[in-house]
Short mmCIF file of C-alpha atoms in Angstrom, two decimals:
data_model
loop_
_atom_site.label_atom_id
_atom_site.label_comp_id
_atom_site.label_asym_id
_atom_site.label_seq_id
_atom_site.Cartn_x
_atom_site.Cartn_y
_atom_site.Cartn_z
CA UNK A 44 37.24 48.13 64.00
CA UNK A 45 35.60 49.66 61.31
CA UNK A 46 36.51 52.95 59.86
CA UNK A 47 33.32 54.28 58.57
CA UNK A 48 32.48 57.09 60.74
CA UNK A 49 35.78 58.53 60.70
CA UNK A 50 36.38 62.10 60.24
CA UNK A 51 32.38 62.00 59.74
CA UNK A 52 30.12 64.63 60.93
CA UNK A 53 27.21 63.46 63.04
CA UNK A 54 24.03 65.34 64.40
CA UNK A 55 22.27 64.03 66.65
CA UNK A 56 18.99 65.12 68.75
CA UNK A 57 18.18 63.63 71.79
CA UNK A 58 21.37 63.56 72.33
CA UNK A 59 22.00 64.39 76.25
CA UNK A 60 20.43 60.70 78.05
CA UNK A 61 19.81 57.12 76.94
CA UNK A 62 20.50 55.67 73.24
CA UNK A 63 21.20 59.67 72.32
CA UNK A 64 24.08 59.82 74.55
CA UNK A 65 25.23 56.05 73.64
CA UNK A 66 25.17 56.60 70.21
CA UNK A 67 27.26 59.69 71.20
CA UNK A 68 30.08 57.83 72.91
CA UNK A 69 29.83 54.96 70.44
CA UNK A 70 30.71 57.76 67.66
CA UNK A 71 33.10 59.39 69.75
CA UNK A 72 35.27 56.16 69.83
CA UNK A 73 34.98 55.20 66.09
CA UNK A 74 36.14 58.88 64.92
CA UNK A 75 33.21 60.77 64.06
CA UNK A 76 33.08 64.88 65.01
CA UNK A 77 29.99 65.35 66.51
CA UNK A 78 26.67 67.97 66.94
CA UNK A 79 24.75 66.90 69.89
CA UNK A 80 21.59 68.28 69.98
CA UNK A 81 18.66 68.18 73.23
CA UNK A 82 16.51 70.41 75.25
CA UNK A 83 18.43 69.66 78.48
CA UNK A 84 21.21 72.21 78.83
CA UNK A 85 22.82 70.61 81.77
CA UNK A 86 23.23 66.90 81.18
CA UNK A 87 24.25 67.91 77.30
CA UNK A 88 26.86 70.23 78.48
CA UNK A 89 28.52 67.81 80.74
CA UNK A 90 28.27 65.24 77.91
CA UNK A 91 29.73 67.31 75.97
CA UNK A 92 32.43 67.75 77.52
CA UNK A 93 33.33 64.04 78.35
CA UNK A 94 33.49 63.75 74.78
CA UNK A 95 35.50 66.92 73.97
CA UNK A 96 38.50 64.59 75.14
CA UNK A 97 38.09 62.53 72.41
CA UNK A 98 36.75 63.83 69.75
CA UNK A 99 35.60 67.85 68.17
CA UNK A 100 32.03 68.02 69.52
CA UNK A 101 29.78 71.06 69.66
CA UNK A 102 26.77 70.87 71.82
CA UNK A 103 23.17 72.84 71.43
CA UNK A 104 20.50 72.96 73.68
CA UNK A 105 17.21 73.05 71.48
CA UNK A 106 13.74 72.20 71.16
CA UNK A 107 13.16 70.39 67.60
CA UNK A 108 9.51 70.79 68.10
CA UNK A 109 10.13 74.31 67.90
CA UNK A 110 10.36 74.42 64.15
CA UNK A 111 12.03 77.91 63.88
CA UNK A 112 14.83 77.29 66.76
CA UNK A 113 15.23 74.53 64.27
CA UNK A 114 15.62 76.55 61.21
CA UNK A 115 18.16 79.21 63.07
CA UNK A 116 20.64 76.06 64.10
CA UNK A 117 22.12 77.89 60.51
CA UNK A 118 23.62 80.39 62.51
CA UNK A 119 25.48 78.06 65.23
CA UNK A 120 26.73 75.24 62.64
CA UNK A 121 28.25 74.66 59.34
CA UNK A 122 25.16 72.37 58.04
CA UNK A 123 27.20 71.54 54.81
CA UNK A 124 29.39 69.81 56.96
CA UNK A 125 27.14 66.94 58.09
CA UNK A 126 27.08 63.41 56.71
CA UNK A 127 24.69 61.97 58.75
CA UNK A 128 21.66 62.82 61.19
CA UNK A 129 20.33 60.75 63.49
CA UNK A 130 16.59 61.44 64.06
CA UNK A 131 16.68 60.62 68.01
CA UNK A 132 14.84 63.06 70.17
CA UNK A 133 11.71 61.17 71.07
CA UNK A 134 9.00 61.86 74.27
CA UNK A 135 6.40 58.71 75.59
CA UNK A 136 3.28 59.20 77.58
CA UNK A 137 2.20 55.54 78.69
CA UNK A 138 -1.20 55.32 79.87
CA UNK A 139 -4.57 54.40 78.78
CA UNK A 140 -6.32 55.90 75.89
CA UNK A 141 -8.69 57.39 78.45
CA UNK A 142 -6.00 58.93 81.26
CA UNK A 143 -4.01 61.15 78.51
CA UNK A 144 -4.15 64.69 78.28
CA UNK A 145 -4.76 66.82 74.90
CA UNK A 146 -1.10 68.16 76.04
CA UNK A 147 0.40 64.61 75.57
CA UNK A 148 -1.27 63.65 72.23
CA UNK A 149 0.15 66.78 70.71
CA UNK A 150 3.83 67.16 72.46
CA UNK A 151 4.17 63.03 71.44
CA UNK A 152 3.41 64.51 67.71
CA UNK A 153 5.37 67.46 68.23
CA UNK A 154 8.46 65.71 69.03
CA UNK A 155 7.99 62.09 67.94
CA UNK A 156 7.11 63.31 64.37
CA UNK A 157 7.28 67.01 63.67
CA UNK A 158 10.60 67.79 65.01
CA UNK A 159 12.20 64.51 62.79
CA UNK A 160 10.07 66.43 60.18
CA UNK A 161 11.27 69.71 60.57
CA UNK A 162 15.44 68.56 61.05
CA UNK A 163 14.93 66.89 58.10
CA UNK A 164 13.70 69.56 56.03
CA UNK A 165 16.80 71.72 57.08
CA UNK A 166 19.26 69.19 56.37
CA UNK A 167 17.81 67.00 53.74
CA UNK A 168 18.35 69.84 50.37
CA UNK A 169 21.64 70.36 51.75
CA UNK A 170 22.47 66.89 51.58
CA UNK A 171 20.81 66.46 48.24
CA UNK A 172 23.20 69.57 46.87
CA UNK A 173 25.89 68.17 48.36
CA UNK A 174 25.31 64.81 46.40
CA UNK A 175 25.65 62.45 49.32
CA UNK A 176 24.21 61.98 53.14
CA UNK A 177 21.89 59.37 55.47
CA UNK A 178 19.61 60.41 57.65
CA UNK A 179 18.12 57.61 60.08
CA UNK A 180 15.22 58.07 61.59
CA UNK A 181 14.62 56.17 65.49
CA UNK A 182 10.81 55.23 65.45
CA UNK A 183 9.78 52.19 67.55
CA UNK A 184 8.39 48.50 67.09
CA UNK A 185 5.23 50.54 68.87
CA UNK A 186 4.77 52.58 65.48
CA UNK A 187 4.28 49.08 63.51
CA UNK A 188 2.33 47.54 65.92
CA UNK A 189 -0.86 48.83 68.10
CA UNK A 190 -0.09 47.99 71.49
CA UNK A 191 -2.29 48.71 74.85
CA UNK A 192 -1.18 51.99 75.99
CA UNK A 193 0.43 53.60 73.17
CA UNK A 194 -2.38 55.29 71.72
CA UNK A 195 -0.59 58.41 71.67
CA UNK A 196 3.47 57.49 71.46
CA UNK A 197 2.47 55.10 68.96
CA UNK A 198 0.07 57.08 66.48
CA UNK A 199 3.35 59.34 66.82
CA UNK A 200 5.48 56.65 65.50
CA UNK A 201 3.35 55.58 63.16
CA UNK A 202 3.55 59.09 61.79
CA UNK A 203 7.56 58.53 61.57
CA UNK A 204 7.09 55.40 59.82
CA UNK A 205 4.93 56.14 57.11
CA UNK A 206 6.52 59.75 56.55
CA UNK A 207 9.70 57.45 56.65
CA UNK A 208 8.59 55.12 54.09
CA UNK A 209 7.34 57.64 51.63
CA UNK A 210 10.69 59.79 51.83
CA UNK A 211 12.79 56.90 51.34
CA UNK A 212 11.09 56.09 48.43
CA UNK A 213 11.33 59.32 47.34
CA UNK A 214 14.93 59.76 47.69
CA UNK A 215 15.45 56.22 45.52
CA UNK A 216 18.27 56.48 42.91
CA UNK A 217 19.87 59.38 44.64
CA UNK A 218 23.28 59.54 47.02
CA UNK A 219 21.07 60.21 49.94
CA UNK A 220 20.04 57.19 52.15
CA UNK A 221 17.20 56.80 54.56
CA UNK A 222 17.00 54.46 57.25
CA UNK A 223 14.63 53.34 59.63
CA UNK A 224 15.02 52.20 62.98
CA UNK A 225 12.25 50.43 65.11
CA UNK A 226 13.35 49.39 68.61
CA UNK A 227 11.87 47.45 71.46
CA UNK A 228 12.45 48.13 74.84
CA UNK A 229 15.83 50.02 75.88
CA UNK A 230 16.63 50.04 78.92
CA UNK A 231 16.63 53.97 79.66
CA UNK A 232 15.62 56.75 81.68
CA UNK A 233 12.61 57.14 79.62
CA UNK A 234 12.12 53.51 79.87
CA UNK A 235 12.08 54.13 83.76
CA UNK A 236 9.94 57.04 83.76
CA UNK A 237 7.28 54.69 81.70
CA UNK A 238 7.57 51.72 83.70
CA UNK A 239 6.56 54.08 86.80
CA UNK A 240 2.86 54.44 85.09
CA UNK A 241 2.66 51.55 82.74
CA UNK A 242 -0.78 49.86 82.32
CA UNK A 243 -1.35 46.59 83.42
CA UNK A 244 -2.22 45.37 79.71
CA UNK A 245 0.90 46.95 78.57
CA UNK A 246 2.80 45.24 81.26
CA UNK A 247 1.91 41.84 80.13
CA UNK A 248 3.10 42.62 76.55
CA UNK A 249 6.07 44.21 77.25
CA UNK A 250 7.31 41.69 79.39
CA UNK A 251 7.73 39.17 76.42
CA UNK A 252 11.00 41.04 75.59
CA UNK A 253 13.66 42.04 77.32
CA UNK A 254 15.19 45.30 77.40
CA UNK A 255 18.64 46.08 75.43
CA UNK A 256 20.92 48.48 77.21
CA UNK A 257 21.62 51.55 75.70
CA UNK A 258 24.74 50.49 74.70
CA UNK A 259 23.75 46.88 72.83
CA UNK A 260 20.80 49.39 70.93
CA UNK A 261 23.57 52.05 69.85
CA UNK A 262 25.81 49.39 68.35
CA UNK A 263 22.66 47.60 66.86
CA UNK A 264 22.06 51.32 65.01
CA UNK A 265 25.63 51.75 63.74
CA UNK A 266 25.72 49.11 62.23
CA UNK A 267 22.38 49.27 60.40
CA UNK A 268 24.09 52.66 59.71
CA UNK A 269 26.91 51.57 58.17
CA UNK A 270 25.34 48.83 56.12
CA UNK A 271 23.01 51.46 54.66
CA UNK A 272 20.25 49.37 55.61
CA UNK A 273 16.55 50.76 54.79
CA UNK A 274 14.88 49.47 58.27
CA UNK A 275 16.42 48.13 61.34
CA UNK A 276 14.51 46.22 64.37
CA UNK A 277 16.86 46.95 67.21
CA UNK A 278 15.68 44.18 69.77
CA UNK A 279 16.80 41.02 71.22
CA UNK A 280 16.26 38.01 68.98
CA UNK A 281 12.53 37.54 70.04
CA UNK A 282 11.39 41.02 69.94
CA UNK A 283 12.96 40.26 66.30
CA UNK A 284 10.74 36.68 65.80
CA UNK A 285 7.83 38.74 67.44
CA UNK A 286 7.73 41.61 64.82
CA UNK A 287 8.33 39.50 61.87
CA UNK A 288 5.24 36.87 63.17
CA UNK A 289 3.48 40.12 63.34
CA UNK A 290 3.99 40.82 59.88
CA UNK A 291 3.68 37.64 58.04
CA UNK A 292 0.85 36.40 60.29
CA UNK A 293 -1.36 39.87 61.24
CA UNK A 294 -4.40 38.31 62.27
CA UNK A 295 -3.18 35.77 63.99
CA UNK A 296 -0.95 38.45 65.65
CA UNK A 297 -3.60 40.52 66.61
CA UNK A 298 -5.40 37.47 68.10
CA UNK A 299 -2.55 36.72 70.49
CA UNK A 300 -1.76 40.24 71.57
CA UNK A 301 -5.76 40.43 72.32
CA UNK A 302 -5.24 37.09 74.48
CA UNK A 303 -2.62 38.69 76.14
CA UNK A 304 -4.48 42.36 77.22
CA UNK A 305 -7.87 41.32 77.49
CA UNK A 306 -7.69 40.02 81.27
CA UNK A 307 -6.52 43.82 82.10
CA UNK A 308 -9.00 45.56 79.62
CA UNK A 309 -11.37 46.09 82.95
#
């Protein structure tokens, strides 16, 4: 087993259910101290303390769309101590463009894109000063590809992409890494909660790929971590085919995904 992550400091929002709280034990195992942040006192606290056994963790309950909470986490943790933040915490409304609320639109960009924003911009000149760090950033194959009903979660995650993108090409020739990761389906409670109201267009595409657990998506991310890698799709090998088709092929893409929606576009 790999030693990378030992002895590392790790922040992490979203960090209380689904590929949050796998990536947490993951870490845990492999070494790493960990800061797990989420807005859900209870299931973080008892995470927290599962992992406490293993490893020194320190758990926050916190809103990163609230960008001052965000700026105070100074006075709770040592922020020169991090190596690495993971860019979890992430929200989805599924439903047609037409049967989302104003509310939705703007918590999706809240949390899906501001509150990656505003972690970063705590954590980023720190890392810069300190002369070395990653940050990895957990958008979705929905913020590289326009899906039936996503219009909100995956404008959002188009907003993490492209602010990704233009970072990461800021932060070229320096010590500090940036990494992208764009996942299919994970089997989660969030997945759950979307499957409950999904579309029937969105349905029919997502049933092309399979869900990963959480666990098979954490390891997928660690490694893309540890490699340094700029962009990892964290999917089974045809959500994989299916996003690089996309890209080499768009029209034709965009063609076939039509196909596919247009007998539910009623």
């Amino acid at each position: 087993m790999s030693n990378y992550f030992q002895g590392k400091t790790v922040l992490i929002t979203g960090a209380s259910s689904g590929i949050g709280a796998a990536l947490c034990r993951a870490l845990a195992q492999k070494g790493a101290n960990l800061i797990l942040i989420a807005r859900q006192a209870a299931p973080l606290e008892a995470l927290a303390n599962e992992l406490q056994e293993i490893t020194q963790t320190q758990a926050i309950s916190l809103d990163i769309s609230d960008e001052l909470a965000v700026n105070q986490l100074a006075n709770n943790i040592n922020l020169n101590a991090i190596d690495i933040l993971i860019n979890n915490a992430g929200i989805a409304h599924c439903a047609r463009f037409e049967g989302l609320y104003q509310t939705d639109f703007r918590s999706m960009i809240d949390v899906n894109y501001l509150g990656q924003v505003w972690m970063t911009r705590l954590l980023l000149p720190i890392m810069k000063e300190n002369g070395e760090g990653q940050i990895i950033n957990i958008a979705s194959m929905a913020g590289v590809l326009g899906l039936a009903g996503y219009t909100g979660y995956g404008a959002s995650k188009y907003a993490l992409v492209g602010f990704t993108e233009a970072l990461r090409n800021e932060l070229s020739g320096s010590n500090v890494s940036l990494t992208l990761i764009l996942p299919s389906d994970v089997d989660t409670p969030q997945l759950e909660r979307e499957e409950a109201g999904k579309p029937a267009a969105t349905q029919a595409l997502s049933g092309k790929v399979k869900p990963l657990s959480a666990k098979q998506a954490a390891a997928q991310i660690l490694l893309a971590i540890e490699k340094r890698r700029r962009e990892a799709v964290v999917s089974p090998l045809s959500g994989r085919i299916l996003l690089r088709l996309c890209r080499l092929f768009p029209g034709i893409s965009k063609t076939i995904l039509d196909a596919i929606t247009r007998p539910h576009n009623k």
